mmCIF file of C-alpha atoms in Angstrom:
data_model
loop_
_atom_site.group_PDB
_atom_site.id
_atom_site.type_symbol
_atom_site.label_atom_id
_atom_site.label_comp_id
_atom_site.label_asym_id
_atom_site.label_seq_id
_atom_site.Cartn_x
_atom_site.Cartn_y
_atom_site.Cartn_z
ATOM 1 C CA UNK A 1 19.789 -17.635 29.406
ATOM 2 C CA UNK A 2 16.352 -16.044 29.219
ATOM 3 C CA UNK A 3 14.172 -16.916 32.192
ATOM 4 C CA UNK A 4 10.736 -18.425 31.538
ATOM 5 C CA UNK A 5 7.752 -16.269 32.446
ATOM 6 C CA UNK A 6 6.652 -16.649 36.058
ATOM 7 C CA UNK A 7 3.010 -17.261 36.966
ATOM 8 C CA UNK A 8 2.590 -13.630 38.015
ATOM 9 C CA UNK A 9 4.050 -12.328 34.759
ATOM 10 C CA UNK A 10 1.727 -14.504 32.703
ATOM 11 C CA UNK A 11 -1.209 -13.487 34.901
ATOM 12 C CA UNK A 12 -0.487 -9.791 34.333
ATOM 13 C CA UNK A 13 -0.060 -10.251 30.582
ATOM 14 C CA UNK A 14 -3.494 -11.923 30.512
ATOM 15 C CA UNK A 15 -4.895 -9.076 32.604
ATOM 16 C CA UNK A 16 -3.384 -6.512 30.203
ATOM 17 C CA UNK A 17 -4.943 -8.206 27.178
ATOM 18 C CA UNK A 18 -8.253 -8.432 29.080
ATOM 19 C CA UNK A 19 -8.241 -4.735 29.908
ATOM 20 C CA UNK A 20 -7.656 -3.800 26.280
ATOM 21 C CA UNK A 21 -10.253 -6.264 24.970
ATOM 22 C CA UNK A 22 -12.951 -5.402 27.524
ATOM 23 C CA UNK A 23 -12.784 -1.661 26.969
ATOM 24 C CA UNK A 24 -12.382 -2.029 23.210
ATOM 25 C CA UNK A 25 -15.339 -4.376 22.815
ATOM 26 C CA UNK A 26 -17.517 -2.507 25.325
ATOM 27 C CA UNK A 27 -16.848 0.838 23.601
ATOM 28 C CA UNK A 28 -17.676 -0.693 20.237
ATOM 29 C CA UNK A 29 -20.861 -2.228 21.646
ATOM 30 C CA UNK A 30 -22.035 1.051 23.244
ATOM 31 C CA UNK A 31 -21.156 3.024 20.120
ATOM 32 C CA UNK A 32 -22.985 0.697 17.755
ATOM 33 C CA UNK A 33 -26.015 0.006 19.954
ATOM 34 C CA UNK A 34 -26.711 3.509 21.237
ATOM 35 C CA UNK A 35 -24.690 6.279 19.619
ATOM 36 C CA UNK A 36 -25.288 5.289 16.011
ATOM 37 C CA UNK A 37 -29.029 5.032 16.730
ATOM 38 C CA UNK A 38 -29.246 8.380 18.542
ATOM 39 C CA UNK A 39 -26.194 10.680 18.209
ATOM 40 C CA UNK A 40 -27.750 13.235 20.594
ATOM 41 C CA UNK A 41 -27.071 10.790 23.449
ATOM 42 C CA UNK A 42 -23.417 11.817 23.366
ATOM 43 C CA UNK A 43 -24.159 14.846 25.561
ATOM 44 C CA UNK A 44 -26.710 13.067 27.749
ATOM 45 C CA UNK A 45 -25.281 12.780 31.270
ATOM 46 C CA UNK A 46 -27.660 9.926 32.186
ATOM 47 C CA UNK A 47 -26.346 7.905 29.238
ATOM 48 C CA UNK A 48 -22.739 8.362 30.358
ATOM 49 C CA UNK A 49 -23.610 7.548 33.970
ATOM 50 C CA UNK A 50 -25.275 4.299 32.892
ATOM 51 C CA UNK A 51 -22.420 3.427 30.524
ATOM 52 C CA UNK A 52 -19.901 3.922 33.361
ATOM 53 C CA UNK A 53 -21.902 1.904 35.884
ATOM 54 C CA UNK A 54 -22.362 -0.983 33.454
ATOM 55 C CA UNK A 55 -18.653 -1.085 32.630
ATOM 56 C CA UNK A 56 -17.637 -1.798 36.258
ATOM 57 C CA UNK A 57 -19.562 -5.084 36.845
ATOM 58 C CA UNK A 58 -18.816 -6.253 33.288
ATOM 59 C CA UNK A 59 -15.086 -5.709 33.872
ATOM 60 C CA UNK A 60 -15.152 -7.537 37.222
ATOM 61 C CA UNK A 61 -17.125 -10.531 35.940
ATOM 62 C CA UNK A 62 -15.053 -10.922 32.761
ATOM 63 C CA UNK A 63 -11.764 -10.546 34.683
ATOM 64 C CA UNK A 64 -12.806 -13.219 37.211
ATOM 65 C CA UNK A 65 -13.913 -15.641 34.472
ATOM 66 C CA UNK A 66 -10.744 -15.103 32.405
ATOM 67 C CA UNK A 67 -8.594 -15.512 35.549
ATOM 68 C CA UNK A 68 -10.208 -18.872 36.352
ATOM 69 C CA UNK A 69 -9.802 -20.031 32.732
ATOM 70 C CA UNK A 70 -6.167 -18.864 32.752
ATOM 71 C CA UNK A 71 -5.371 -20.764 35.981
ATOM 72 C CA UNK A 72 -6.945 -23.962 34.574
ATOM 73 C CA UNK A 73 -5.158 -23.705 31.197
ATOM 74 C CA UNK A 74 -1.847 -22.818 32.879
ATOM 75 C CA UNK A 75 -2.191 -25.836 35.182
ATOM 76 C CA UNK A 76 -2.900 -28.157 32.234
ATOM 77 C CA UNK A 77 -0.035 -26.802 30.100
ATOM 78 C CA UNK A 78 2.707 -26.238 32.683
ATOM 79 C CA UNK A 79 1.454 -28.243 35.695
ATOM 80 C CA UNK A 80 2.180 -25.115 37.761
ATOM 81 C CA UNK A 81 -0.138 -24.273 40.651
ATOM 82 C CA UNK A 82 -1.292 -20.706 41.170
ATOM 83 C CA UNK A 83 0.245 -19.175 44.317
ATOM 84 C CA UNK A 84 -2.552 -19.183 46.905
ATOM 85 C CA UNK A 85 -1.249 -16.140 48.775
ATOM 86 C CA UNK A 86 0.590 -12.900 48.113
ATOM 87 C CA UNK A 87 3.935 -12.465 49.826
ATOM 88 C CA UNK A 88 5.954 -9.338 50.663
ATOM 89 C CA UNK A 89 7.386 -9.032 47.140
ATOM 90 C CA UNK A 90 3.944 -9.292 45.516
ATOM 91 C CA UNK A 91 2.606 -6.635 47.886
ATOM 92 C CA UNK A 92 5.541 -4.322 47.157
ATOM 93 C CA UNK A 93 5.056 -4.713 43.396
ATOM 94 C CA UNK A 94 1.289 -4.152 43.774
ATOM 95 C CA UNK A 95 1.928 -0.947 45.704
ATOM 96 C CA UNK A 96 4.413 0.384 43.150
ATOM 97 C CA UNK A 97 2.069 -0.435 40.262
ATOM 98 C CA UNK A 98 -0.864 1.132 42.124
ATOM 99 C CA UNK A 99 1.132 4.321 42.681
ATOM 100 C CA UNK A 100 1.974 4.550 38.961
ATOM 101 C CA UNK A 101 -1.637 3.951 37.928
ATOM 102 C CA UNK A 102 -2.948 6.516 40.437
ATOM 103 C CA UNK A 103 -0.697 9.193 38.927
ATOM 104 C CA UNK A 104 -2.033 8.412 35.463
ATOM 105 C CA UNK A 105 -5.646 8.552 36.638
ATOM 106 C CA UNK A 106 -5.087 11.781 38.600
ATOM 107 C CA UNK A 107 -3.580 13.361 35.477
ATOM 108 C CA UNK A 108 -6.632 12.229 33.494
ATOM 109 C CA UNK A 109 -8.960 13.603 36.177
ATOM 110 C CA UNK A 110 -7.311 17.029 36.004
ATOM 111 C CA UNK A 111 -7.473 17.008 32.200
ATOM 112 C CA UNK A 112 -11.173 16.068 32.411
ATOM 113 C CA UNK A 113 -11.884 18.929 34.806
ATOM 114 C CA UNK A 114 -9.765 21.224 32.643
ATOM 115 C CA UNK A 115 -11.880 20.360 29.618
ATOM 116 C CA UNK A 116 -14.938 21.668 31.474
ATOM 117 C CA UNK A 117 -13.074 24.716 32.754
ATOM 118 C CA UNK A 118 -12.479 25.790 29.161
ATOM 119 C CA UNK A 119 -16.088 25.131 28.149
ATOM 120 C CA UNK A 120 -15.639 21.965 26.122
ATOM 121 C CA UNK A 121 -18.569 19.605 25.533
ATOM 122 C CA UNK A 122 -19.475 17.348 28.504
ATOM 123 C CA UNK A 123 -18.762 14.196 26.502
ATOM 124 C CA UNK A 124 -15.097 15.231 26.241
ATOM 125 C CA UNK A 125 -14.860 14.981 30.040
ATOM 126 C CA UNK A 126 -16.310 11.450 29.990
ATOM 127 C CA UNK A 127 -14.043 10.426 27.137
ATOM 128 C CA UNK A 128 -11.015 11.640 29.092
ATOM 129 C CA UNK A 129 -12.192 9.939 32.311
ATOM 130 C CA UNK A 130 -12.720 6.599 30.551
ATOM 131 C CA UNK A 131 -9.432 6.926 28.664
ATOM 132 C CA UNK A 132 -7.506 7.769 31.834
ATOM 133 C CA UNK A 133 -9.097 4.850 33.712
ATOM 134 C CA UNK A 134 -8.140 2.605 30.815
ATOM 135 C CA UNK A 135 -4.590 4.037 30.693
ATOM 136 C CA UNK A 136 -4.280 3.626 34.478
ATOM 137 C CA UNK A 137 -5.233 -0.053 34.183
ATOM 138 C CA UNK A 138 -2.698 -0.598 31.418
ATOM 139 C CA UNK A 139 0.038 1.240 33.320
ATOM 140 C CA UNK A 140 -0.680 -0.901 36.397
ATOM 141 C CA UNK A 141 -0.369 -4.162 34.424
ATOM 142 C CA UNK A 142 2.706 -3.022 32.496
ATOM 143 C CA UNK A 143 4.376 -1.811 35.728
ATOM 144 C CA UNK A 144 3.743 -5.186 37.393
ATOM 145 C CA UNK A 145 5.145 -7.084 34.417
ATOM 146 C CA UNK A 146 8.184 -4.764 34.436
ATOM 147 C CA UNK A 147 8.839 -5.142 38.182
ATOM 148 C CA UNK A 148 8.366 -8.917 38.128
ATOM 149 C CA UNK A 149 10.814 -9.196 35.215
ATOM 150 C CA UNK A 150 13.418 -6.580 36.103
ATOM 151 C CA UNK A 151 13.173 -6.716 39.887
ATOM 152 C CA UNK A 152 12.497 -4.099 42.540
ATOM 153 C CA UNK X 1 16.697 0.165 37.906
ATOM 154 C CA UNK X 2 19.589 0.740 40.342
ATOM 155 C CA UNK X 3 22.199 -1.960 40.688
ATOM 156 C CA UNK X 4 21.445 -4.390 43.514
ATOM 157 C CA UNK X 5 24.266 -4.096 46.034
ATOM 158 C CA UNK X 6 23.153 -7.067 48.128
ATOM 159 C CA UNK X 7 24.461 -10.472 47.105
ATOM 160 C CA UNK X 8 23.656 -13.803 48.699
ATOM 161 C CA UNK X 9 24.754 -17.412 49.015
ATOM 162 C CA UNK X 10 21.286 -18.925 49.108
ATOM 163 C CA UNK X 11 21.827 -21.147 46.078
ATOM 164 C CA UNK X 12 25.006 -22.598 47.605
ATOM 165 C CA UNK X 13 23.404 -23.013 51.035
ATOM 166 C CA UNK X 14 20.436 -24.820 49.504
ATOM 167 C CA UNK X 15 22.818 -27.176 47.775
ATOM 168 C CA UNK X 16 24.655 -27.819 51.060
ATOM 169 C CA UNK X 17 21.347 -28.446 52.852
ATOM 170 C CA UNK X 18 20.649 -31.743 51.078
ATOM 171 C CA UNK X 19 19.903 -29.950 47.809
ATOM 172 C CA UNK X 20 16.896 -28.182 49.243
ATOM 173 C CA UNK X 21 14.568 -27.007 46.473
ATOM 174 C CA UNK X 22 13.467 -23.408 46.010
ATOM 175 C CA UNK X 23 9.919 -24.531 46.750
ATOM 176 C CA UNK X 24 11.028 -26.120 50.055
ATOM 177 C CA UNK X 25 12.773 -22.918 51.109
ATOM 178 C CA UNK X 26 9.756 -20.887 50.008
ATOM 179 C CA UNK X 27 7.433 -23.086 52.087
ATOM 180 C CA UNK X 28 9.672 -22.819 55.152
ATOM 181 C CA UNK X 29 9.953 -19.030 54.931
ATOM 182 C CA UNK X 30 6.351 -18.260 53.958
ATOM 183 C CA UNK X 31 6.921 -16.770 50.511
ATOM 184 C CA UNK X 32 6.322 -17.924 46.947
ATOM 185 C CA UNK X 33 8.945 -19.835 44.972
ATOM 186 C CA UNK X 34 9.143 -16.874 42.574
ATOM 187 C CA UNK X 35 10.328 -14.656 45.426
ATOM 188 C CA UNK X 36 13.131 -17.089 46.281
ATOM 189 C CA UNK X 37 14.100 -17.122 42.574
ATOM 190 C CA UNK X 38 14.128 -13.303 42.516
ATOM 191 C CA UNK X 39 16.289 -13.127 45.669
ATOM 192 C CA UNK X 40 18.784 -15.665 44.309
ATOM 193 C CA UNK X 41 19.024 -13.723 41.041
ATOM 194 C CA UNK X 42 19.577 -10.421 42.847
ATOM 195 C CA UNK X 43 16.275 -8.980 41.615
ATOM 196 C CA UNK X 44 14.744 -8.515 45.042
ATOM 197 C CA UNK X 45 16.205 -7.484 48.362
ATOM 198 C CA UNK X 46 14.187 -9.273 51.064
ATOM 199 C CA UNK X 47 12.897 -7.535 54.173
ATOM 200 C CA UNK X 48 14.777 -8.065 57.413
ATOM 201 C CA UNK X 49 12.054 -10.432 58.625
ATOM 202 C CA UNK X 50 12.392 -12.682 55.575
ATOM 203 C CA UNK X 51 16.193 -12.473 55.782
ATOM 204 C CA UNK X 52 16.099 -13.676 59.399
ATOM 205 C CA UNK X 53 13.723 -16.482 58.466
ATOM 206 C CA UNK X 54 16.107 -17.614 55.719
ATOM 207 C CA UNK X 55 18.999 -17.437 58.181
ATOM 208 C CA UNK X 56 16.977 -19.513 60.672
ATOM 209 C CA UNK X 57 16.240 -22.195 58.066
ATOM 210 C CA UNK X 58 19.934 -22.566 57.215
ATOM 211 C CA UNK X 59 21.003 -22.098 60.842
ATOM 212 C CA UNK X 60 23.554 -19.503 59.774
ATOM 213 C CA UNK X 61 24.124 -15.867 60.796
ATOM 214 C CA UNK X 62 22.814 -13.233 58.369
ATOM 215 C CA UNK X 63 26.325 -12.219 57.394
ATOM 216 C CA UNK X 64 26.961 -15.741 56.095
ATOM 217 C CA UNK X 65 23.985 -15.492 53.778
ATOM 218 C CA UNK X 66 23.898 -11.873 52.649
ATOM 219 C CA UNK X 67 26.742 -9.506 51.895
ATOM 220 C CA UNK X 68 26.738 -5.856 50.941
ATOM 221 C CA UNK X 69 28.942 -4.162 48.361
ATOM 222 C CA UNK X 70 29.978 -1.111 50.433
ATOM 223 C CA UNK X 71 32.493 0.028 47.808
ATOM 224 C CA UNK X 72 29.769 0.638 45.202
ATOM 225 C CA UNK X 73 27.254 2.296 47.530
ATOM 226 C CA UNK X 74 26.780 5.862 46.175
ATOM 227 C CA UNK X 75 25.821 7.260 49.593
ATOM 228 C CA UNK X 76 28.688 5.648 51.469
ATOM 229 C CA UNK X 77 31.082 6.856 48.787
ATOM 230 C CA UNK X 78 30.243 10.439 49.756
ATOM 231 C CA UNK X 79 30.681 9.918 53.486
ATOM 232 C CA UNK X 80 33.927 9.352 55.252
ATOM 233 C CA UNK X 81 34.317 6.504 57.682
ATOM 234 C CA UNK X 82 35.288 7.792 61.143
#
């Protein structure tokens, strides 16, 4: 018999969808608002710095709001309370997922530096850094879902 | 994912202990119910500390709760018992 999804599995699926939506919508917003108006911005380091810095608080705020909404909806639908602490298994799964995501980001970092070593445009480096951060987030969520489902 | 070589009798012991729920056991041992579910299903091998707490709750020695499949252990297969 197939086991129902645990709270943690559902939470990580929501987080995965969030990560994809936030970066997708933010990239679309930045592209349409700034890059279509002034294509020369693509090689402007100040523009990329500001885009990066804005992405961090937006991600945190949206994740917190979606988490609260998820806990409320989950409580209404399943009458299941959110665990109010993380135990040894949660910590072990977090560590394993963090390790996987770090490897992905480190790979992206080296690729980004490599792009500059072979004289590519600066925007390529920022693209790779954002993409690797995004991939690292996805790998972290997918790894957690995998470990919660399959066991560690 | 390597095969879990540790098996346990937690489900049976809960039943014997006045049909203790997974949530009750989780509360008494300081973990989430999902962790108890994972241990019972062989998807998580608890730390020694948690194992001793579970043993304390059921008032049984560890060997009554957990058992290890020595025959399938790939490392022990290579070594000879003295």
